[in-house]
Structures are given as structure tokens and as C-alpha cells.
Amino acid sequence: MTLDMWALVSTLFKFGSYVGVSVALGTLLFVFLYRPALKRQIKFISVMSLVGAVSTVGYFLLQVGAFSQSGLLGMFDVDILKLLYATGNGDLLIFRAFGLVYFAAVWSVLNKILLRSHWSVTTSLLMPAIMSVLWSFSTVGHISDLAWYWQGTLILHIFVALAWIGSLQPLYKLVEGVDTKQVNYTLHQYSKIGTGIVILLLAAGLSLTYKLIILDNNQDSIEYLIALLSKVTLVVIMFGLAAYHKFNLAEKLKKGEVDKNKVALSIKRENIIGYSVLLITAILTTVVGINH
């Protein structure tokens, strides 16, 4: 496998890992928003959580292979496996893979209980998985060497960003599948949560950008800056679509001036852009990121 192909496969595995986490966090958001919508997503949530876990393991093995410099067979080099497992890469593997497998298992077996119980019960059952996957983001890379408050800022940024992206699929499925009155109510509640998400995302994102680019003097990392600009552009488009949904389509839907399928289609587009943000993030942290 060539270096370019190795980088491509690594990026795809990292992307799969991010998607799995976003589905788990988006599911938790819908626990508070409108749990009946998750009945349509039971199999999807379980499968994507497992895809995230498998992708996390695959990415770790590719790191082992790259470190051993002996191709595909090098991914199973016992000595290199032990060496990387003892580092932050091993911590990321354990925390994220465990969290996603736990989430998939609990969701698959107990989904009826999770959907019917009080939100506090559901949250308590899912929280070990949520805390585990979030903590995994602070174990490796440039951020692992920073002070606890920067690590906390990163975890907050990841939580709100991935929960937002992961909530878009159940949201547009809900808009497609329930009556207009319920859609109006859910969109109103979602817009309230969305306002908080946007504020937290901007605050955490700008703080981390200032830290990594300005304070750490990484202005000369051109590839990283270009990729970061692409990501920021897509996030701005998502902000614009979210505002369009809140102030235009949602209001027209209340007045009966627009069909709810048009609203669903627009949210679906936002969902696609959200996954594009995750893909660029995978590229940033795998191929061109600061300290990769």
C-alpha cells in the first residue's frame, strides 16, 4: 500500500470514528428533545456506533503498521502494538472503542427502556459511553499536552459540534414522518437548544483556534490553515442554514406556506454539510494537522 493510499484509508477510518461518536451524541440530544423520533433510528444508531468502534480499532492498527514500516502485516506486529498501546494512542483506542461498543450494546438491548424511562434514567445508562468517547479526544495530539482548561474547552467544542451534527438525521426523519403540529413544536424546541449550541461552539472554537494558531505560533502551517479555513467555511454555511430553518422555513411551516418535506430536505442538506465538516476534521487530524 502506497503512502497516499495509507493516508486515505487512515482518514476514512478516522472519519468513521467521528461519525460513530456524532451519532451517539446526537442520540443523547434527542433524549431531551423528542425521544419518540428515535424509534425510527434504533438499528441505524446501533450500527453506526459499531462502525465508529470498528473504525477506531482500524485506525489504531494502521498507526501500528505505519510505525513498523512493514506494510499491512506490520499492523499486527506485537512489539509495536504493545509500544503504541502504552501511549495516548492506546488510551484513545480503549476509551473510544469501549464507549461506542457500550453505547451500541446498551442501545440495542435496552432501547425500549431507554425510550420509555425518565430522561434521567436514560442519561444515566448512556453517560458512561458519552464520558468515555469525549475523554478519548484529549488523550493524543497537540491538545494532550495543554492545560486542563484547554482540554476542557476541546471536549466542550467536540460535544456541542458532534451532538449538533449527529442530531440532524433524526431531526429530518422526524420532520418527514410525523404530523405538522408535532414538527412545529419540535423545531421550536430544537431552535432553543440550537441557539445554545451555536454560542458554545463559537466560543470554544474561537478559543481553540486562538490557542493553536496564535498563542502556539502556528501561522506558517499553510496546509493546516487552508484546511481549517475550508472547515470554518462549511460551519458558517451550517450556521446560515440553521438560521434559515429557524427564521424562515419554520415560520412559513407554522403558517402553512411551505410543505414540511421542503423543511426536511433543507435539514438533510445541512446534515450532508455536517458530515463534510467531520471529513475535513479527519483530514486535519490525520494528514495536515498540527503535529498530526
PDB file of C-alpha atoms in Angstrom:
ATOM      1  CA  MET A   1       0.000   0.000   0.000  1.00  0.00           C
ATOM      2  CA  THR A   2       1.430   3.384  -1.029  1.00  0.00           C
ATOM      3  CA  LEU A   3       1.797   6.246   1.434  1.00  0.00           C
ATOM      4  CA  ASP A   4      -1.025   8.176  -0.261  1.00  0.00           C
ATOM      5  CA  MET A   5      -3.351   5.173  -0.045  1.00  0.00           C
ATOM      6  CA  TRP A   6      -2.338   4.621   3.585  1.00  0.00           C
ATOM      7  CA  ALA A   7      -3.193   8.250   4.397  1.00  0.00           C
ATOM      8  CA  LEU A   8      -6.525   7.946   2.565  1.00  0.00           C
ATOM      9  CA  VAL A   9      -7.551   4.790   4.427  1.00  0.00           C
ATOM     10  CA  SER A  10      -6.416   6.300   7.744  1.00  0.00           C
ATOM     11  CA  THR A  11      -8.534   9.381   7.056  1.00  0.00           C
ATOM     12  CA  LEU A  12     -11.588   7.256   6.237  1.00  0.00           C
ATOM     13  CA  PHE A  13     -11.195   5.264   9.451  1.00  0.00           C
ATOM     14  CA  LYS A  14     -10.854   8.499  11.443  1.00  0.00           C
ATOM     15  CA  PHE A  15     -13.962   9.837   9.678  1.00  0.00           C
ATOM     16  CA  GLY A  16     -15.883   6.656  10.548  1.00  0.00           C
ATOM     17  CA  SER A  17     -14.840   7.053  14.164  1.00  0.00           C
ATOM     18  CA  TYR A  18     -16.115  10.648  14.216  1.00  0.00           C
ATOM     19  CA  VAL A  19     -19.424   9.643  12.617  1.00  0.00           C
ATOM     20  CA  GLY A  20     -19.957   6.970  15.278  1.00  0.00           C
ATOM     21  CA  VAL A  21     -19.344   9.483  18.055  1.00  0.00           C
ATOM     22  CA  SER A  22     -21.614  12.075  16.434  1.00  0.00           C
ATOM     23  CA  VAL A  23     -24.483   9.565  16.198  1.00  0.00           C
ATOM     24  CA  ALA A  24     -24.088   8.692  19.893  1.00  0.00           C
ATOM     25  CA  LEU A  25     -24.012  12.351  20.971  1.00  0.00           C
ATOM     26  CA  GLY A  26     -26.876  13.292  18.647  1.00  0.00           C
ATOM     27  CA  THR A  27     -28.939  10.468  20.140  1.00  0.00           C
ATOM     28  CA  LEU A  28     -28.324  11.852  23.626  1.00  0.00           C
ATOM     29  CA  LEU A  29     -29.504  15.273  22.432  1.00  0.00           C
ATOM     30  CA  PHE A  30     -32.740  13.755  21.140  1.00  0.00           C
ATOM     31  CA  VAL A  31     -33.320  12.089  24.509  1.00  0.00           C
ATOM     32  CA  PHE A  32     -34.051  15.604  25.763  1.00  0.00           C
ATOM     33  CA  LEU A  33     -35.690  16.858  22.578  1.00  0.00           C
ATOM     34  CA  TYR A  34     -38.187  14.235  21.402  1.00  0.00           C
ATOM     35  CA  ARG A  35     -37.449  10.586  22.187  1.00  0.00           C
ATOM     36  CA  PRO A  36     -40.235   9.028  20.065  1.00  0.00           C
ATOM     37  CA  ALA A  37     -38.315  10.164  16.971  1.00  0.00           C
ATOM     38  CA  LEU A  38     -35.543   7.734  17.912  1.00  0.00           C
ATOM     39  CA  LYS A  39     -37.846   4.747  17.368  1.00  0.00           C
ATOM     40  CA  ARG A  40     -37.197   5.183  13.653  1.00  0.00           C
ATOM     41  CA  GLN A  41     -33.445   5.185  14.266  1.00  0.00           C
ATOM     42  CA  ILE A  42     -32.887   2.159  16.541  1.00  0.00           C
ATOM     43  CA  LYS A  43     -30.978  -0.006  14.036  1.00  0.00           C
ATOM     44  CA  PHE A  44     -29.138   2.959  12.483  1.00  0.00           C
ATOM     45  CA  ILE A  45     -27.882   4.141  15.884  1.00  0.00           C
ATOM     46  CA  SER A  46     -26.629   0.682  16.876  1.00  0.00           C
ATOM     47  CA  VAL A  47     -24.934   0.040  13.510  1.00  0.00           C
ATOM     48  CA  MET A  48     -23.243   3.441  13.302  1.00  0.00           C
ATOM     49  CA  SER A  49     -21.967   3.191  16.880  1.00  0.00           C
ATOM     50  CA  LEU A  50     -20.356  -0.149  15.993  1.00  0.00           C
ATOM     51  CA  VAL A  51     -18.978   1.323  12.748  1.00  0.00           C
ATOM     52  CA  GLY A  52     -17.361   4.019  14.879  1.00  0.00           C
ATOM     53  CA  ALA A  53     -15.829   1.401  17.187  1.00  0.00           C
ATOM     54  CA  VAL A  54     -14.502  -0.708  14.290  1.00  0.00           C
ATOM     55  CA  SER A  55     -13.116   2.423  12.608  1.00  0.00           C
ATOM     56  CA  THR A  56     -11.332   3.377  15.841  1.00  0.00           C
ATOM     57  CA  VAL A  57      -9.680  -0.053  16.025  1.00  0.00           C
ATOM     58  CA  GLY A  58      -8.813   0.086  12.319  1.00  0.00           C
ATOM     59  CA  TYR A  59      -7.193   3.489  12.681  1.00  0.00           C
ATOM     60  CA  PHE A  60      -5.076   2.258  15.592  1.00  0.00           C
ATOM     61  CA  LEU A  61      -3.893  -0.775  13.597  1.00  0.00           C
ATOM     62  CA  LEU A  62      -2.980   1.467  10.660  1.00  0.00           C
ATOM     63  CA  GLN A  63      -0.892   3.586  13.032  1.00  0.00           C
ATOM     64  CA  VAL A  64       0.883   0.407  14.141  1.00  0.00           C
ATOM     65  CA  GLY A  65       1.543  -0.530  10.518  1.00  0.00           C
ATOM     66  CA  ALA A  66       2.833   2.944   9.685  1.00  0.00           C
ATOM     67  CA  PHE A  67       5.140   2.895  12.701  1.00  0.00           C
ATOM     68  CA  SER A  68       6.507  -0.559  11.874  1.00  0.00           C
ATOM     69  CA  GLN A  69       7.091   0.477   8.218  1.00  0.00           C
ATOM     70  CA  SER A  70       6.436  -3.073   7.043  1.00  0.00           C
ATOM     71  CA  GLY A  71       3.121  -2.778   5.243  1.00  0.00           C
ATOM     72  CA  LEU A  72      -0.175  -4.452   6.076  1.00  0.00           C
ATOM     73  CA  LEU A  73       1.423  -7.280   8.047  1.00  0.00           C
ATOM     74  CA  GLY A  74       3.096  -4.661  10.221  1.00  0.00           C
ATOM     75  CA  MET A  75      -0.312  -3.720  11.646  1.00  0.00           C
ATOM     76  CA  PHE A  76      -0.106  -6.868  13.769  1.00  0.00           C
ATOM     77  CA  ASP A  77       3.480  -6.505  14.921  1.00  0.00           C
ATOM     78  CA  VAL A  78       3.176  -7.481  18.599  1.00  0.00           C
ATOM     79  CA  ASP A  79       6.080  -5.336  19.794  1.00  0.00           C
ATOM     80  CA  ILE A  80       4.792  -2.213  18.031  1.00  0.00           C
ATOM     81  CA  LEU A  81       1.262  -2.957  19.234  1.00  0.00           C
ATOM     82  CA  LYS A  82       2.483  -3.037  22.829  1.00  0.00           C
ATOM     83  CA  LEU A  83       4.540   0.117  22.303  1.00  0.00           C
ATOM     84  CA  LEU A  84       1.676   2.216  20.877  1.00  0.00           C
ATOM     85  CA  TYR A  85      -0.864   0.720  23.274  1.00  0.00           C
ATOM     86  CA  ALA A  86       1.179   2.106  26.166  1.00  0.00           C
ATOM     87  CA  THR A  87       0.888   5.658  24.754  1.00  0.00           C
ATOM     88  CA  GLY A  88      -2.007   8.065  24.369  1.00  0.00           C
ATOM     89  CA  ASN A  89      -2.944   6.190  21.185  1.00  0.00           C
ATOM     90  CA  GLY A  90      -3.794   3.183  23.318  1.00  0.00           C
ATOM     91  CA  ASP A  91      -5.832   5.369  25.671  1.00  0.00           C
ATOM     92  CA  LEU A  92      -7.793   6.745  22.710  1.00  0.00           C
ATOM     93  CA  LEU A  93      -8.405   3.208  21.435  1.00  0.00           C
ATOM     94  CA  ILE A  94      -9.699   1.940  24.770  1.00  0.00           C
ATOM     95  CA  PHE A  95     -11.836   4.935  25.736  1.00  0.00           C
ATOM     96  CA  ARG A  96     -13.444   5.477  22.319  1.00  0.00           C
ATOM     97  CA  ALA A  97     -13.903   1.851  21.297  1.00  0.00           C
ATOM     98  CA  PHE A  98     -15.243   0.924  24.738  1.00  0.00           C
ATOM     99  CA  GLY A  99     -17.605   3.903  24.782  1.00  0.00           C
ATOM    100  CA  LEU A 100     -19.044   3.173  21.348  1.00  0.00           C
ATOM    101  CA  VAL A 101     -19.390  -0.579  21.926  1.00  0.00           C
ATOM    102  CA  TYR A 102     -21.027   0.085  25.290  1.00  0.00           C
ATOM    103  CA  PHE A 103     -23.381   2.592  23.677  1.00  0.00           C
ATOM    104  CA  ALA A 104     -24.320   0.163  20.881  1.00  0.00           C
ATOM    105  CA  ALA A 105     -24.859  -2.703  23.321  1.00  0.00           C
ATOM    106  CA  VAL A 106     -26.998  -0.720  25.767  1.00  0.00           C
ATOM    107  CA  TRP A 107     -28.995   0.850  22.950  1.00  0.00           C
ATOM    108  CA  SER A 108     -29.583  -2.478  21.186  1.00  0.00           C
ATOM    109  CA  VAL A 109     -30.645  -4.381  24.300  1.00  0.00           C
ATOM    110  CA  LEU A 110     -32.392  -1.693  26.334  1.00  0.00           C
ATOM    111  CA  ASN A 111     -33.820   0.661  23.692  1.00  0.00           C
ATOM    112  CA  LYS A 112     -37.412   0.098  24.858  1.00  0.00           C
ATOM    113  CA  ILE A 113     -36.436   1.048  28.401  1.00  0.00           C
ATOM    114  CA  LEU A 114     -34.360   3.992  27.181  1.00  0.00           C
ATOM    115  CA  LEU A 115     -37.242   5.364  25.126  1.00  0.00           C
ATOM    116  CA  ARG A 116     -39.870   4.977  27.859  1.00  0.00           C
ATOM    117  CA  SER A 117     -37.974   5.859  31.036  1.00  0.00           C
ATOM    118  CA  HIS A 118     -37.490   9.296  32.522  1.00  0.00           C
ATOM    119  CA  TRP A 119     -34.703  11.219  30.823  1.00  0.00           C
ATOM    120  CA  SER A 120     -32.563  10.947  33.976  1.00  0.00           C
ATOM    121  CA  VAL A 121     -32.631   7.136  33.790  1.00  0.00           C
ATOM    122  CA  THR A 122     -31.801   7.130  30.080  1.00  0.00           C
ATOM    123  CA  THR A 123     -28.975   9.622  30.577  1.00  0.00           C
ATOM    124  CA  SER A 124     -27.527   7.640  33.488  1.00  0.00           C
ATOM    125  CA  LEU A 125     -27.440   4.453  31.415  1.00  0.00           C
ATOM    126  CA  LEU A 126     -25.781   6.161  28.442  1.00  0.00           C
ATOM    127  CA  MET A 127     -23.475   8.519  30.331  1.00  0.00           C
ATOM    128  CA  PRO A 128     -20.531   6.068  30.752  1.00  0.00           C
ATOM    129  CA  ALA A 129     -20.345   5.810  26.960  1.00  0.00           C
ATOM    130  CA  ILE A 130     -20.646   9.570  26.468  1.00  0.00           C
ATOM    131  CA  MET A 131     -17.946  10.403  29.014  1.00  0.00           C
ATOM    132  CA  SER A 132     -15.651   7.711  27.621  1.00  0.00           C
ATOM    133  CA  VAL A 133     -15.814   8.861  23.986  1.00  0.00           C
ATOM    134  CA  LEU A 134     -15.461  12.532  24.921  1.00  0.00           C
ATOM    135  CA  TRP A 135     -12.425  11.889  27.088  1.00  0.00           C
ATOM    136  CA  SER A 136     -10.767   9.980  24.229  1.00  0.00           C
ATOM    137  CA  PHE A 137     -10.319  13.251  22.336  1.00  0.00           C
ATOM    138  CA  SER A 138      -7.979  14.638  24.998  1.00  0.00           C
ATOM    139  CA  THR A 139      -5.552  11.685  25.064  1.00  0.00           C
ATOM    140  CA  VAL A 140      -3.425  12.280  21.944  1.00  0.00           C
ATOM    141  CA  GLY A 141      -2.139  15.006  19.663  1.00  0.00           C
ATOM    142  CA  HIS A 142      -1.220  18.601  20.357  1.00  0.00           C
ATOM    143  CA  ILE A 143      -4.093  19.120  22.781  1.00  0.00           C
ATOM    144  CA  SER A 144      -2.965  16.326  25.146  1.00  0.00           C
ATOM    145  CA  ASP A 145      -0.001  18.446  26.247  1.00  0.00           C
ATOM    146  CA  LEU A 146      -2.098  21.500  27.081  1.00  0.00           C
ATOM    147  CA  ALA A 147      -3.513  22.644  30.414  1.00  0.00           C
ATOM    148  CA  TRP A 148      -6.708  21.086  31.734  1.00  0.00           C
ATOM    149  CA  TYR A 149      -8.835  24.114  30.839  1.00  0.00           C
ATOM    150  CA  TRP A 150      -7.817  23.888  27.165  1.00  0.00           C
ATOM    151  CA  GLN A 151      -8.607  20.186  27.209  1.00  0.00           C
ATOM    152  CA  GLY A 152     -11.974  21.023  28.772  1.00  0.00           C
ATOM    153  CA  THR A 153     -12.576  23.602  26.030  1.00  0.00           C
ATOM    154  CA  LEU A 154     -11.804  20.958  23.392  1.00  0.00           C
ATOM    155  CA  ILE A 155     -14.201  18.449  24.967  1.00  0.00           C
ATOM    156  CA  LEU A 156     -16.944  21.093  25.114  1.00  0.00           C
ATOM    157  CA  HIS A 157     -16.308  22.021  21.479  1.00  0.00           C
ATOM    158  CA  ILE A 158     -16.487  18.380  20.375  1.00  0.00           C
ATOM    159  CA  PHE A 159     -19.604  17.683  22.434  1.00  0.00           C
ATOM    160  CA  VAL A 160     -21.685  20.531  21.025  1.00  0.00           C
ATOM    161  CA  ALA A 161     -20.369  20.200  17.448  1.00  0.00           C
ATOM    162  CA  LEU A 162     -20.823  16.439  17.116  1.00  0.00           C
ATOM    163  CA  ALA A 163     -24.128  16.428  19.007  1.00  0.00           C
ATOM    164  CA  TRP A 164     -25.415  19.041  16.547  1.00  0.00           C
ATOM    165  CA  ILE A 165     -24.248  17.073  13.500  1.00  0.00           C
ATOM    166  CA  GLY A 166     -25.486  13.770  14.923  1.00  0.00           C
ATOM    167  CA  SER A 167     -28.928  15.185  15.711  1.00  0.00           C
ATOM    168  CA  LEU A 168     -29.666  16.282  12.144  1.00  0.00           C
ATOM    169  CA  GLN A 169     -30.547  12.852  10.744  1.00  0.00           C
ATOM    170  CA  PRO A 170     -33.185  12.018  13.399  1.00  0.00           C
ATOM    171  CA  LEU A 171     -34.449  15.589  13.017  1.00  0.00           C
ATOM    172  CA  TYR A 172     -35.130  15.384   9.280  1.00  0.00           C
ATOM    173  CA  LYS A 173     -36.528  11.851   9.683  1.00  0.00           C
ATOM    174  CA  LEU A 174     -38.921  13.246  12.297  1.00  0.00           C
ATOM    175  CA  VAL A 175     -39.956  16.116  10.025  1.00  0.00           C
ATOM    176  CA  GLU A 176     -40.679  13.617   7.239  1.00  0.00           C
ATOM    177  CA  GLY A 177     -42.617  11.190   9.378  1.00  0.00           C
ATOM    178  CA  VAL A 178     -44.869  12.995  11.888  1.00  0.00           C
ATOM    179  CA  ASP A 179     -47.710  15.473  11.659  1.00  0.00           C
ATOM    180  CA  THR A 180     -47.070  19.173  11.091  1.00  0.00           C
ATOM    181  CA  LYS A 181     -48.165  20.182  14.613  1.00  0.00           C
ATOM    182  CA  GLN A 182     -45.501  17.959  16.197  1.00  0.00           C
ATOM    183  CA  VAL A 183     -42.935  19.165  13.669  1.00  0.00           C
ATOM    184  CA  ASN A 184     -43.652  22.799  14.605  1.00  0.00           C
ATOM    185  CA  TYR A 185     -43.249  22.061  18.306  1.00  0.00           C
ATOM    186  CA  THR A 186     -40.045  20.035  17.858  1.00  0.00           C
ATOM    187  CA  LEU A 187     -38.445  22.623  15.569  1.00  0.00           C
ATOM    188  CA  HIS A 188     -39.263  25.323  18.125  1.00  0.00           C
ATOM    189  CA  GLN A 189     -37.603  23.310  20.900  1.00  0.00           C
ATOM    190  CA  TYR A 190     -34.664  22.417  18.662  1.00  0.00           C
ATOM    191  CA  SER A 191     -34.102  26.088  17.827  1.00  0.00           C
ATOM    192  CA  LYS A 192     -33.825  26.884  21.541  1.00  0.00           C
ATOM    193  CA  ILE A 193     -31.182  24.189  22.005  1.00  0.00           C
ATOM    194  CA  GLY A 194     -29.536  25.255  18.741  1.00  0.00           C
ATOM    195  CA  THR A 195     -29.052  28.804  19.997  1.00  0.00           C
ATOM    196  CA  GLY A 196     -27.068  27.493  22.953  1.00  0.00           C
ATOM    197  CA  ILE A 197     -25.095  25.155  20.703  1.00  0.00           C
ATOM    198  CA  VAL A 198     -24.109  27.990  18.364  1.00  0.00           C
ATOM    199  CA  ILE A 199     -22.954  30.195  21.250  1.00  0.00           C
ATOM    200  CA  LEU A 200     -20.892  27.411  22.851  1.00  0.00           C
ATOM    201  CA  LEU A 201     -19.493  26.261  19.511  1.00  0.00           C
ATOM    202  CA  LEU A 202     -18.360  29.761  18.571  1.00  0.00           C
ATOM    203  CA  ALA A 203     -16.831  30.443  21.982  1.00  0.00           C
ATOM    204  CA  ALA A 204     -14.977  27.128  22.198  1.00  0.00           C
ATOM    205  CA  GLY A 205     -13.964  27.087  18.524  1.00  0.00           C
ATOM    206  CA  LEU A 206     -12.573  30.608  18.527  1.00  0.00           C
ATOM    207  CA  SER A 207     -10.710  29.970  21.787  1.00  0.00           C
ATOM    208  CA  LEU A 208      -9.071  26.795  20.442  1.00  0.00           C
ATOM    209  CA  THR A 209      -8.184  28.468  17.139  1.00  0.00           C
ATOM    210  CA  TYR A 210      -6.578  31.357  19.020  1.00  0.00           C
ATOM    211  CA  LYS A 211      -4.627  28.923  21.186  1.00  0.00           C
ATOM    212  CA  LEU A 212      -3.423  26.590  18.416  1.00  0.00           C
ATOM    213  CA  ILE A 213      -2.734  29.215  15.740  1.00  0.00           C
ATOM    214  CA  ILE A 214      -1.817  32.452  17.539  1.00  0.00           C
ATOM    215  CA  LEU A 215      -0.522  31.543  21.015  1.00  0.00           C
ATOM    216  CA  ASP A 216       1.376  28.482  19.754  1.00  0.00           C
ATOM    217  CA  ASN A 217       2.697  30.416  16.738  1.00  0.00           C
ATOM    218  CA  ASN A 218       1.488  28.047  14.009  1.00  0.00           C
ATOM    219  CA  GLN A 219       0.590  30.755  11.473  1.00  0.00           C
ATOM    220  CA  ASP A 220       3.100  29.310   8.983  1.00  0.00           C
ATOM    221  CA  SER A 221       1.368  25.927   8.746  1.00  0.00           C
ATOM    222  CA  ILE A 222      -0.172  26.757   5.349  1.00  0.00           C
ATOM    223  CA  GLU A 223      -1.764  23.369   4.641  1.00  0.00           C
ATOM    224  CA  TYR A 224      -3.374  23.372   8.065  1.00  0.00           C
ATOM    225  CA  LEU A 225      -4.652  26.927   7.656  1.00  0.00           C
ATOM    226  CA  ILE A 226      -6.202  26.124   4.262  1.00  0.00           C
ATOM    227  CA  ALA A 227      -7.935  23.012   5.610  1.00  0.00           C
ATOM    228  CA  LEU A 228      -9.066  24.914   8.703  1.00  0.00           C
ATOM    229  CA  LEU A 229     -10.478  27.701   6.514  1.00  0.00           C
ATOM    230  CA  SER A 230     -12.412  25.099   4.499  1.00  0.00           C
ATOM    231  CA  LYS A 231     -13.849  23.664   7.691  1.00  0.00           C
ATOM    232  CA  VAL A 232     -14.792  27.094   9.027  1.00  0.00           C
ATOM    233  CA  THR A 233     -16.482  27.921   5.711  1.00  0.00           C
ATOM    234  CA  LEU A 234     -18.658  24.805   5.948  1.00  0.00           C
ATOM    235  CA  VAL A 235     -19.513  25.562   9.578  1.00  0.00           C
ATOM    236  CA  VAL A 236     -20.560  29.084   8.588  1.00  0.00           C
ATOM    237  CA  ILE A 237     -22.801  27.573   5.892  1.00  0.00           C
ATOM    238  CA  MET A 238     -24.315  25.310   8.560  1.00  0.00           C
ATOM    239  CA  PHE A 239     -24.943  28.358  10.745  1.00  0.00           C
ATOM    240  CA  GLY A 240     -26.642  30.020   7.790  1.00  0.00           C
ATOM    241  CA  LEU A 241     -28.850  27.006   7.108  1.00  0.00           C
ATOM    242  CA  ALA A 242     -29.753  26.738  10.797  1.00  0.00           C
ATOM    243  CA  ALA A 243     -30.769  30.415  10.813  1.00  0.00           C
ATOM    244  CA  TYR A 244     -32.723  29.882   7.579  1.00  0.00           C
ATOM    245  CA  HIS A 245     -34.612  26.993   9.181  1.00  0.00           C
ATOM    246  CA  LYS A 246     -35.341  28.931  12.361  1.00  0.00           C
ATOM    247  CA  PHE A 247     -36.351  32.299  10.951  1.00  0.00           C
ATOM    248  CA  ASN A 248     -37.733  31.358   7.542  1.00  0.00           C
ATOM    249  CA  LEU A 249     -38.850  27.791   6.933  1.00  0.00           C
ATOM    250  CA  ALA A 250     -40.102  27.122  10.474  1.00  0.00           C
ATOM    251  CA  GLU A 251     -42.182  30.299  10.428  1.00  0.00           C
ATOM    252  CA  LYS A 252     -43.601  29.519   6.977  1.00  0.00           C
ATOM    253  CA  LEU A 253     -44.419  25.986   8.092  1.00  0.00           C
ATOM    254  CA  LYS A 254     -46.441  27.360  11.026  1.00  0.00           C
ATOM    255  CA  LYS A 255     -48.438  29.497   8.611  1.00  0.00           C
ATOM    256  CA  GLY A 256     -48.930  26.648   6.152  1.00  0.00           C
ATOM    257  CA  GLU A 257     -46.937  28.456   3.471  1.00  0.00           C
ATOM    258  CA  VAL A 258     -44.441  25.639   2.928  1.00  0.00           C
ATOM    259  CA  ASP A 259     -44.607  21.832   2.878  1.00  0.00           C
ATOM    260  CA  LYS A 260     -42.779  20.008   5.691  1.00  0.00           C
ATOM    261  CA  ASN A 261     -40.956  17.870   3.114  1.00  0.00           C
ATOM    262  CA  LYS A 262     -39.170  21.021   1.944  1.00  0.00           C
ATOM    263  CA  VAL A 263     -38.045  21.614   5.522  1.00  0.00           C
ATOM    264  CA  ALA A 264     -36.836  18.012   5.764  1.00  0.00           C
ATOM    265  CA  LEU A 265     -34.866  18.365   2.518  1.00  0.00           C
ATOM    266  CA  SER A 266     -33.149  21.508   3.765  1.00  0.00           C
ATOM    267  CA  ILE A 267     -32.183  19.825   7.057  1.00  0.00           C
ATOM    268  CA  LYS A 268     -30.890  16.855   5.054  1.00  0.00           C
ATOM    269  CA  ARG A 269     -28.591  19.223   3.146  1.00  0.00           C
ATOM    270  CA  GLU A 270     -27.338  20.618   6.448  1.00  0.00           C
ATOM    271  CA  ASN A 271     -26.683  17.036   7.572  1.00  0.00           C
ATOM    272  CA  ILE A 272     -24.548  16.365   4.478  1.00  0.00           C
ATOM    273  CA  ILE A 273     -22.546  19.528   5.135  1.00  0.00           C
ATOM    274  CA  GLY A 274     -22.109  18.397   8.745  1.00  0.00           C
ATOM    275  CA  TYR A 275     -20.575  15.122   7.609  1.00  0.00           C
ATOM    276  CA  SER A 276     -18.316  17.135   5.290  1.00  0.00           C
ATOM    277  CA  VAL A 277     -17.109  19.047   8.355  1.00  0.00           C
ATOM    278  CA  LEU A 278     -16.277  15.723  10.034  1.00  0.00           C
ATOM    279  CA  LEU A 279     -14.381  14.579   6.943  1.00  0.00           C
ATOM    280  CA  ILE A 280     -12.291  17.756   6.835  1.00  0.00           C
ATOM    281  CA  THR A 281     -11.659  17.390  10.579  1.00  0.00           C
ATOM    282  CA  ALA A 282     -10.418  13.847   9.909  1.00  0.00           C
ATOM    283  CA  ILE A 283      -8.067  15.235   7.256  1.00  0.00           C
ATOM    284  CA  LEU A 284      -6.880  17.980   9.622  1.00  0.00           C
ATOM    285  CA  THR A 285      -6.066  15.486  12.386  1.00  0.00           C
ATOM    286  CA  THR A 286      -4.625  12.754  10.169  1.00  0.00           C
ATOM    287  CA  VAL A 287      -2.817  14.268   7.200  1.00  0.00           C
ATOM    288  CA  VAL A 288      -2.182  18.011   7.599  1.00  0.00           C
ATOM    289  CA  GLY A 289      -2.913  18.760  11.248  1.00  0.00           C
ATOM    290  CA  ILE A 290      -0.537  20.483  13.647  1.00  0.00           C
ATOM    291  CA  ASN A 291       1.598  17.606  14.947  1.00  0.00           C
ATOM    292  CA  HIS A 292      -0.855  15.379  13.025  1.00  0.00           C
TER     293      HIS A 292
END
